[in-house]
Amino acid sequence: MRNEPSESRRAYLDHAATSPMPEAVLAAYAGALRGVGNPASTHGHGQRASERLEAARERIARGLGCDRAEVILTGGGTESINLALKGMYWARRRAGAGPVVLVADGEHHATLEASEWLRDAQGARLVPIPLDATGRILPEALASAIAEAGASNVALATFLWANNEVGAVQPVRELCGIAAGAGIPTHVDAVAALGQAAIDFAASGAAAVSVSAHKIGGPVGVGALVLGRRTAADPLMHGGTQQRARSGTQDAAGAVAFAAAMDLALGDGVEPDPTRTAALATLRDRLIAGVLAIDPTAVLRGPDPASPGTRLPGNAHFTFPGCQGDSLVFLLDAAGVSASVGSACQAGVAEISHVLLAMGLPEHEAAGALRFTLGPDSSDADVDALLAALPDAIARARSAGLA
């Protein structure tokens, strides 16, 4: 058994996988869990549970720039994405839309696999929207994909608000405007963007937006789909009318905790706390400079951090020539630093990043990927621990070579 650093001494640089729950959120969650009552019950306990639930829904809606009635609480981001893609596709097909789904390259696997299921089981035709070399979608790329498919043949379009691997923030309003102009509803996966970019549903022009609580320090297994009032979606599950397009007893305590996490991340509006995002960006830039000083051959992937609004403030993603990313993760982990090669949803699966391949990288370069993501409790000490451990990790990974 290896001698691992204690939890308190570890540096956590994987907030994109899940962000630790702050004490204020934990306290709100624990307090709500002590409450009794099903929010759908008509007695006093049920009504008090309903009041807690709806107050939380109102708070979540405020942070997402939408109306409370547009917030469907779900069991996490993956369910939200599946409900949006499958539910909107079914509803659009019943209404006479064509079978094409426009899917951006480099999407999260929740989107990719839901889309592939629609293709394999429901007869959908998938048309890709390419990424540029920084991981962004150019508006002309979306326009070209629509022209290729034929607007009348398209059921919906879907893309990430911000890429979960390289942190590229998309020009969401412009992309949604192009799709809407062609009569195409758009689903936007904002799971990675929540808390670091302003998710203003009303201003975005999107038909649906998916988010997840645990990316901002809320509970795992709690999420939301914002579904516009004029957007139809068939439910995935049947057995009740608790929410529009979703059956099932609602998690009042999870919603309360999600709302508490929104309070910390966003204050009172849709804009992330500027003090927090500025601190994140400063720490990220220090991390980037330190990594490049240690290994000048390392390549920062994604948009230029100096270009405003194009990259998440807490994301630093590199490729290290001659290294296997999984080897670097293992070696850093042994030294007390937690990082990742990409999406935690693919952890343990040996594959080259589809995001980097979509950005045009050859496989031998993409194999050396390593992602560092920061959160509100990240510190200079975390970065110092990484920079202290990285030289040896790189040297040992290079000596092992690429698998």
Short mmCIF file of C-alpha atoms in Angstrom, two decimals:
data_model
loop_
_atom_site.label_atom_id
_atom_site.label_comp_id
_atom_site.label_asym_id
_atom_site.label_seq_id
_atom_site.Cartn_x
_atom_site.Cartn_y
_atom_site.Cartn_z
CA MET A 1 0.00 0.00 0.00
CA ARG A 2 1.39 3.41 -0.92
CA ASN A 3 1.90 6.04 1.76
CA GLU A 4 -0.66 8.71 0.84
CA PRO A 5 -0.77 12.28 2.19
CA SER A 6 -3.59 12.95 4.61
CA GLU A 7 -6.77 14.52 3.21
CA SER A 8 -5.99 17.84 4.91
CA ARG A 9 -2.55 17.99 3.26
CA ARG A 10 -3.72 17.21 -0.27
CA ALA A 11 -4.03 19.88 -2.95
CA TYR A 12 -7.39 19.64 -4.73
CA LEU A 13 -7.21 20.91 -8.32
CA ASP A 14 -10.21 19.10 -9.79
CA HIS A 15 -13.15 21.39 -9.03
CA ALA A 16 -14.58 20.76 -12.51
CA ALA A 17 -15.27 17.18 -11.39
CA THR A 18 -16.99 18.31 -8.19
CA SER A 19 -16.48 21.26 -5.90
CA PRO A 20 -16.38 20.75 -2.09
CA MET A 21 -19.50 21.71 -0.17
CA PRO A 22 -18.99 24.91 1.88
CA GLU A 23 -20.07 24.93 5.51
CA ALA A 24 -22.97 27.31 4.82
CA VAL A 25 -24.36 24.96 2.17
CA LEU A 26 -23.86 21.92 4.40
CA ALA A 27 -25.71 23.67 7.23
CA ALA A 28 -28.61 24.61 4.95
CA TYR A 29 -28.74 21.07 3.57
CA ALA A 30 -28.68 19.42 7.00
CA GLY A 31 -31.35 21.76 8.29
CA ALA A 32 -33.62 21.02 5.33
CA LEU A 33 -33.07 17.27 5.68
CA ARG A 34 -34.51 17.48 9.19
CA GLY A 35 -37.77 18.78 7.77
CA VAL A 36 -40.61 16.33 7.37
CA GLY A 37 -43.15 16.21 4.58
CA ASN A 38 -43.64 15.48 0.90
CA PRO A 39 -43.98 18.78 -1.02
CA ALA A 40 -46.95 17.33 -2.91
CA SER A 41 -48.91 16.56 0.28
CA THR A 42 -51.74 18.89 1.27
CA HIS A 43 -51.30 18.71 5.05
CA GLY A 44 -49.27 21.15 7.11
CA HIS A 45 -45.98 19.25 6.95
CA GLY A 46 -46.32 18.89 3.19
CA GLN A 47 -47.15 22.55 2.70
CA ARG A 48 -44.14 23.67 4.72
CA ALA A 49 -41.94 21.36 2.62
CA SER A 50 -43.51 22.88 -0.49
CA GLU A 51 -42.76 26.39 0.77
CA ARG A 52 -39.10 25.49 1.28
CA LEU A 53 -38.95 23.89 -2.15
CA GLU A 54 -40.56 26.78 -4.00
CA ALA A 55 -38.46 29.41 -2.20
CA ALA A 56 -35.37 27.48 -3.33
CA ARG A 57 -36.71 27.19 -6.88
CA GLU A 58 -37.26 30.96 -6.92
CA ARG A 59 -33.66 31.52 -5.81
CA ILE A 60 -32.29 29.11 -8.43
CA ALA A 61 -34.39 30.81 -11.12
CA ARG A 62 -33.03 34.22 -10.15
CA GLY A 63 -29.48 32.95 -10.54
CA LEU A 64 -30.24 31.55 -13.99
CA GLY A 65 -32.11 34.56 -15.36
CA CYS A 66 -35.40 32.74 -15.81
CA ASP A 67 -38.88 32.44 -14.36
CA ARG A 68 -39.53 30.01 -11.51
CA ALA A 69 -42.02 28.10 -13.66
CA GLU A 70 -39.24 27.35 -16.15
CA VAL A 71 -37.05 25.52 -13.58
CA ILE A 72 -37.44 21.73 -13.59
CA LEU A 73 -35.47 20.22 -10.71
CA THR A 74 -33.69 16.99 -11.66
CA GLY A 75 -31.35 14.35 -10.29
CA GLY A 76 -28.28 16.07 -11.75
CA GLY A 77 -26.78 17.41 -14.95
CA THR A 78 -26.90 14.12 -16.85
CA GLU A 79 -30.63 13.76 -16.30
CA SER A 80 -31.16 17.40 -17.28
CA ILE A 81 -29.29 16.88 -20.55
CA ASN A 82 -31.13 13.65 -21.33
CA LEU A 83 -34.50 15.23 -20.59
CA ALA A 84 -33.71 18.17 -22.83
CA LEU A 85 -32.35 16.24 -25.79
CA LYS A 86 -34.77 13.31 -25.79
CA GLY A 87 -37.80 15.25 -24.58
CA MET A 88 -37.34 18.10 -27.04
CA TYR A 89 -36.57 15.70 -29.89
CA TRP A 90 -39.72 13.66 -29.30
CA ALA A 91 -41.90 16.75 -28.99
CA ARG A 92 -40.42 18.37 -32.09
CA ARG A 93 -40.84 15.20 -34.15
CA ARG A 94 -44.48 14.90 -33.12
CA ALA A 95 -44.92 18.51 -34.20
CA GLY A 96 -43.52 17.73 -37.67
CA ALA A 97 -39.84 18.71 -37.40
CA GLY A 98 -37.19 16.70 -39.21
CA PRO A 99 -34.89 14.10 -37.63
CA VAL A 100 -31.60 16.05 -37.58
CA VAL A 101 -29.87 16.93 -34.31
CA LEU A 102 -27.00 19.40 -34.59
CA VAL A 103 -24.36 18.36 -32.02
CA ALA A 104 -21.19 20.33 -31.40
CA ASP A 105 -17.95 18.38 -31.46
CA GLY A 106 -16.25 17.96 -28.08
CA GLU A 107 -19.48 17.76 -26.07
CA HIS A 108 -19.75 16.11 -22.67
CA HIS A 109 -20.45 12.38 -22.86
CA ALA A 110 -23.94 12.91 -21.43
CA THR A 111 -24.79 14.81 -24.60
CA LEU A 112 -22.83 12.56 -26.95
CA GLU A 113 -24.33 9.34 -25.66
CA ALA A 114 -27.88 10.70 -25.46
CA SER A 115 -27.55 11.93 -29.04
CA GLU A 116 -26.13 8.60 -30.20
CA TRP A 117 -29.05 6.82 -28.52
CA LEU A 118 -31.46 9.05 -30.43
CA ARG A 119 -29.61 8.12 -33.60
CA ASP A 120 -29.51 4.38 -32.91
CA ALA A 121 -32.93 3.90 -31.32
CA GLN A 122 -35.05 6.78 -32.60
CA GLY A 123 -33.81 7.38 -36.14
CA ALA A 124 -32.17 10.75 -35.52
CA ARG A 125 -29.50 11.96 -37.92
CA LEU A 126 -26.59 13.67 -36.19
CA VAL A 127 -24.83 16.55 -37.92
CA PRO A 128 -21.66 17.85 -36.22
CA ILE A 129 -20.82 21.48 -35.47
CA PRO A 130 -17.01 21.74 -35.62
CA LEU A 131 -14.77 23.43 -33.05
CA ASP A 132 -11.87 25.74 -33.83
CA ALA A 133 -8.34 25.10 -32.54
CA THR A 134 -9.16 26.72 -29.17
CA GLY A 135 -12.32 24.68 -28.56
CA ARG A 136 -14.80 27.39 -29.52
CA ILE A 137 -17.68 27.23 -32.00
CA LEU A 138 -17.46 29.91 -34.67
CA PRO A 139 -20.89 31.34 -35.59
CA GLU A 140 -20.23 30.60 -39.25
CA ALA A 141 -19.64 26.94 -38.35
CA LEU A 142 -23.15 26.69 -36.90
CA ALA A 143 -24.64 28.51 -39.89
CA SER A 144 -22.85 26.10 -42.21
CA ALA A 145 -24.13 23.06 -40.29
CA ILE A 146 -27.70 24.37 -40.54
CA ALA A 147 -27.29 24.97 -44.25
CA GLU A 148 -25.87 21.47 -44.74
CA ALA A 149 -28.76 19.82 -42.89
CA GLY A 150 -31.50 22.13 -44.13
CA ALA A 151 -33.22 24.15 -41.43
CA SER A 152 -36.59 22.43 -41.91
CA ASN A 153 -34.94 19.07 -41.25
CA VAL A 154 -33.48 20.05 -37.86
CA ALA A 155 -35.24 19.10 -34.63
CA LEU A 156 -32.78 20.91 -32.31
CA ALA A 157 -29.20 22.00 -31.77
CA THR A 158 -27.06 21.41 -28.67
CA PHE A 159 -23.72 22.71 -27.44
CA LEU A 160 -21.80 23.47 -24.25
CA TRP A 161 -21.89 26.92 -22.67
CA ALA A 162 -18.28 26.28 -21.63
CA ASN A 163 -16.18 23.24 -22.46
CA ASN A 164 -15.62 21.07 -19.39
CA GLU A 165 -12.09 20.09 -20.46
CA VAL A 166 -10.37 23.14 -21.97
CA GLY A 167 -12.63 25.82 -20.46
CA ALA A 168 -13.60 27.46 -23.77
CA VAL A 169 -16.64 29.74 -23.32
CA GLN A 170 -18.91 29.83 -26.35
CA PRO A 171 -20.56 32.92 -27.90
CA VAL A 172 -23.89 31.59 -26.64
CA ARG A 173 -26.16 34.49 -27.49
CA GLU A 174 -24.88 34.72 -31.05
CA LEU A 175 -25.14 30.98 -31.62
CA CYS A 176 -28.66 30.76 -30.19
CA GLY A 177 -29.65 33.74 -32.33
CA ILE A 178 -28.47 32.01 -35.51
CA ALA A 179 -30.39 28.85 -34.62
CA ALA A 180 -33.53 30.75 -33.60
CA GLY A 181 -33.40 32.70 -36.85
CA ALA A 182 -33.65 29.36 -38.67
CA GLY A 183 -36.53 28.22 -36.43
CA ILE A 184 -34.36 25.77 -34.48
CA PRO A 185 -34.55 25.49 -30.66
CA THR A 186 -31.21 25.22 -28.85
CA HIS A 187 -30.22 23.28 -25.76
CA VAL A 188 -27.13 24.57 -23.93
CA ASP A 189 -25.21 22.46 -21.41
CA ALA A 190 -24.12 25.02 -18.79
CA VAL A 191 -22.99 22.49 -16.17
CA ALA A 192 -19.31 23.48 -16.40
CA ALA A 193 -20.05 27.20 -16.71
CA LEU A 194 -22.28 27.70 -13.66
CA GLY A 195 -20.59 29.84 -11.04
CA GLN A 196 -17.85 31.04 -13.39
CA ALA A 197 -19.86 32.62 -16.21
CA ALA A 198 -23.17 34.48 -16.16
CA ILE A 199 -25.95 32.05 -17.13
CA ASP A 200 -28.74 34.44 -18.15
CA PHE A 201 -31.38 32.24 -19.73
CA ALA A 202 -33.68 35.04 -20.85
CA ALA A 203 -30.87 36.97 -22.53
CA SER A 204 -29.25 33.89 -24.10
CA GLY A 205 -32.01 33.01 -26.55
CA ALA A 206 -31.70 29.31 -25.65
CA ALA A 207 -34.76 27.07 -25.48
CA ALA A 208 -33.29 24.95 -22.67
CA VAL A 209 -30.27 25.07 -20.33
CA SER A 210 -28.88 22.31 -18.09
CA VAL A 211 -27.05 22.89 -14.78
CA SER A 212 -25.83 20.82 -11.83
CA ALA A 213 -25.48 21.74 -8.16
CA HIS A 214 -22.27 19.89 -7.27
CA LYS A 215 -20.16 21.99 -9.63
CA ILE A 216 -20.68 24.97 -7.30
CA GLY A 217 -20.54 23.18 -3.96
CA GLY A 218 -24.09 21.86 -3.83
CA PRO A 219 -25.04 18.20 -3.39
CA VAL A 220 -24.29 15.51 -5.93
CA GLY A 221 -27.49 14.23 -7.54
CA VAL A 222 -29.21 17.62 -7.71
CA GLY A 223 -29.60 19.59 -10.92
CA ALA A 224 -32.02 21.60 -13.00
CA LEU A 225 -33.26 21.99 -16.53
CA VAL A 226 -34.44 25.44 -17.50
CA LEU A 227 -37.09 24.86 -20.14
CA GLY A 228 -38.57 27.91 -21.83
CA ARG A 229 -42.32 28.41 -21.48
CA ARG A 230 -42.81 27.98 -25.22
CA THR A 231 -40.58 24.92 -25.48
CA ALA A 232 -42.23 21.50 -25.39
CA ALA A 233 -40.46 18.42 -24.05
CA ASP A 234 -41.88 14.95 -23.52
CA PRO A 235 -41.02 13.41 -20.13
CA LEU A 236 -38.48 10.62 -19.70
CA MET A 237 -40.39 9.23 -16.71
CA HIS A 238 -44.10 8.90 -16.04
CA GLY A 239 -45.97 8.44 -12.81
CA GLY A 240 -46.96 11.85 -11.50
CA THR A 241 -47.40 15.49 -12.41
CA GLN A 242 -45.12 17.01 -9.79
CA GLN A 243 -43.24 19.06 -12.38
CA ARG A 244 -43.65 19.97 -16.00
CA ALA A 245 -42.00 17.20 -18.08
CA ARG A 246 -40.80 15.33 -14.98
CA SER A 247 -42.53 12.93 -12.62
CA GLY A 248 -41.26 11.97 -9.20
CA THR A 249 -41.20 13.28 -5.63
CA GLN A 250 -39.18 16.45 -5.52
CA ASP A 251 -36.04 16.75 -3.39
CA ALA A 252 -36.81 19.79 -1.24
CA ALA A 253 -33.60 19.50 0.80
CA GLY A 254 -31.48 19.19 -2.34
CA ALA A 255 -33.14 22.29 -3.78
CA VAL A 256 -32.49 24.24 -0.57
CA ALA A 257 -28.80 23.28 -0.69
CA PHE A 258 -28.59 24.16 -4.40
CA ALA A 259 -30.07 27.58 -3.63
CA ALA A 260 -27.58 28.10 -0.81
CA ALA A 261 -24.71 27.27 -3.17
CA MET A 262 -26.13 29.75 -5.68
CA ASP A 263 -26.13 32.43 -2.97
CA LEU A 264 -22.40 31.96 -2.39
CA ALA A 265 -21.46 31.72 -6.06
CA LEU A 266 -23.67 34.44 -7.52
CA GLY A 267 -24.76 36.83 -4.80
CA ASP A 268 -28.17 38.15 -5.82
CA GLY A 269 -28.09 38.03 -9.62
CA VAL A 270 -26.80 36.00 -12.56
CA GLU A 271 -23.27 37.41 -12.52
CA PRO A 272 -20.71 35.35 -10.58
CA ASP A 273 -19.18 37.16 -7.61
CA PRO A 274 -16.52 39.34 -9.30
CA THR A 275 -14.18 39.12 -6.32
CA ARG A 276 -14.24 35.34 -6.47
CA THR A 277 -13.76 35.13 -10.25
CA ALA A 278 -10.93 37.67 -10.19
CA ALA A 279 -9.17 35.68 -7.47
CA LEU A 280 -9.68 32.49 -9.48
CA ALA A 281 -8.23 34.04 -12.62
CA THR A 282 -5.23 35.43 -10.74
CA LEU A 283 -4.49 32.06 -9.16
CA ARG A 284 -5.01 30.29 -12.50
CA ASP A 285 -2.57 32.65 -14.22
CA ARG A 286 0.02 31.98 -11.50
CA LEU A 287 -0.47 28.25 -12.02
CA ILE A 288 -0.07 28.61 -15.80
CA ALA A 289 3.10 30.67 -15.46
CA GLY A 290 4.54 28.19 -12.97
CA VAL A 291 3.84 25.17 -15.16
CA LEU A 292 5.37 26.80 -18.24
CA ALA A 293 8.45 27.80 -16.24
CA ILE A 294 8.90 24.18 -15.17
CA ASP A 295 8.26 22.76 -18.65
CA PRO A 296 8.51 25.26 -21.53
CA THR A 297 7.45 22.50 -23.94
CA ALA A 298 4.04 22.19 -22.26
CA VAL A 299 1.23 23.69 -24.32
CA LEU A 300 -1.73 25.52 -22.77
CA ARG A 301 -4.86 24.37 -24.60
CA GLY A 302 -8.05 26.37 -25.02
CA PRO A 303 -8.57 30.11 -25.49
CA ASP A 304 -5.99 32.71 -24.48
CA PRO A 305 -6.60 33.59 -20.80
CA ALA A 306 -5.92 37.23 -21.70
CA SER A 307 -8.91 37.28 -24.08
CA PRO A 308 -11.88 38.46 -21.97
CA GLY A 309 -14.86 36.17 -21.65
CA THR A 310 -13.47 33.31 -23.74
CA ARG A 311 -12.15 31.03 -20.99
CA LEU A 312 -13.42 29.96 -17.58
CA PRO A 313 -11.38 31.71 -14.87
CA GLY A 314 -10.70 28.48 -12.98
CA ASN A 315 -9.47 26.35 -15.89
CA ALA A 316 -5.88 25.55 -16.94
CA HIS A 317 -5.47 22.68 -19.41
CA PHE A 318 -2.11 21.53 -20.77
CA THR A 319 -0.59 18.88 -22.95
CA PHE A 320 2.88 17.63 -21.99
CA PRO A 321 4.88 16.20 -24.91
CA GLY A 322 6.14 12.67 -24.40
CA CYS A 323 3.91 12.06 -21.37
CA GLN A 324 0.80 9.99 -20.84
CA GLY A 325 -1.81 12.09 -19.05
CA ASP A 326 -2.94 9.16 -16.89
CA SER A 327 0.66 8.68 -15.72
CA LEU A 328 0.86 12.31 -14.66
CA VAL A 329 -2.43 12.02 -12.75
CA PHE A 330 -1.15 8.95 -10.90
CA LEU A 331 2.23 10.47 -10.07
CA LEU A 332 0.75 13.76 -8.88
CA ASP A 333 -1.82 11.88 -6.84
CA ALA A 334 0.94 9.96 -5.09
CA ALA A 335 2.52 13.34 -4.25
CA GLY A 336 -0.72 14.67 -2.78
CA VAL A 337 -2.09 16.65 -5.74
CA SER A 338 -5.47 15.81 -7.29
CA ALA A 339 -5.85 16.69 -10.99
CA SER A 340 -7.43 14.96 -14.00
CA VAL A 341 -7.03 14.26 -17.67
CA GLY A 342 -10.56 15.46 -18.41
CA SER A 343 -14.15 14.64 -17.56
CA ALA A 344 -14.59 12.64 -14.36
CA CYS A 345 -17.50 10.87 -16.08
CA GLN A 346 -14.90 9.00 -18.14
CA ALA A 347 -12.54 8.28 -15.24
CA GLY A 348 -10.91 4.89 -15.55
CA VAL A 349 -11.60 4.71 -19.29
CA ALA A 350 -8.38 4.69 -21.31
CA GLU A 351 -9.14 6.93 -24.26
CA ILE A 352 -7.69 10.00 -25.92
CA SER A 353 -9.65 13.19 -25.25
CA HIS A 354 -12.32 13.57 -27.93
CA VAL A 355 -12.28 17.30 -27.18
CA LEU A 356 -8.62 17.69 -28.12
CA LEU A 357 -9.09 15.53 -31.21
CA ALA A 358 -12.02 17.75 -32.24
CA MET A 359 -9.70 20.74 -31.83
CA GLY A 360 -7.37 19.17 -34.39
CA LEU A 361 -4.64 17.71 -32.16
CA PRO A 362 -2.97 14.49 -33.28
CA GLU A 363 -3.36 11.55 -30.92
CA HIS A 364 0.24 11.57 -29.68
CA GLU A 365 -0.16 15.19 -28.50
CA ALA A 366 -3.63 14.71 -27.07
CA ALA A 367 -2.39 11.74 -25.03
CA GLY A 368 -0.42 14.07 -22.75
CA ALA A 369 -3.46 16.03 -21.52
CA LEU A 370 -3.73 17.24 -17.93
CA ARG A 371 -6.46 19.51 -16.54
CA PHE A 372 -6.21 21.69 -13.44
CA THR A 373 -9.42 23.35 -12.25
CA LEU A 374 -9.73 25.76 -9.33
CA GLY A 375 -12.59 26.68 -7.04
CA PRO A 376 -13.48 29.17 -4.31
CA ASP A 377 -11.35 27.47 -1.66
CA SER A 378 -8.28 27.01 -3.91
CA SER A 379 -5.18 28.68 -2.52
CA ASP A 380 -1.59 29.61 -3.24
CA ALA A 381 -0.63 26.56 -1.16
CA ASP A 382 -2.47 24.31 -3.62
CA VAL A 383 -0.56 25.80 -6.55
CA ASP A 384 2.71 25.60 -4.61
CA ALA A 385 2.10 21.90 -3.96
CA LEU A 386 1.49 21.29 -7.65
CA LEU A 387 4.58 23.18 -8.76
CA ALA A 388 6.69 21.31 -6.21
CA ALA A 389 5.44 17.91 -7.36
CA LEU A 390 5.29 18.54 -11.10
CA PRO A 391 8.98 18.37 -12.13
CA ASP A 392 9.45 14.84 -10.78
CA ALA A 393 6.08 13.73 -12.18
CA ILE A 394 6.98 14.97 -15.66
CA ALA A 395 10.42 13.38 -15.56
CA ARG A 396 9.06 10.01 -14.46
CA ALA A 397 6.15 10.13 -16.93
CA ARG A 398 8.53 10.92 -19.78
CA SER A 399 10.80 8.07 -18.81
CA ALA A 400 7.78 5.76 -18.99
CA GLY A 401 6.80 7.24 -22.36
CA LEU A 402 3.50 6.99 -24.20
CA ALA A 403 1.56 3.74 -23.99
#
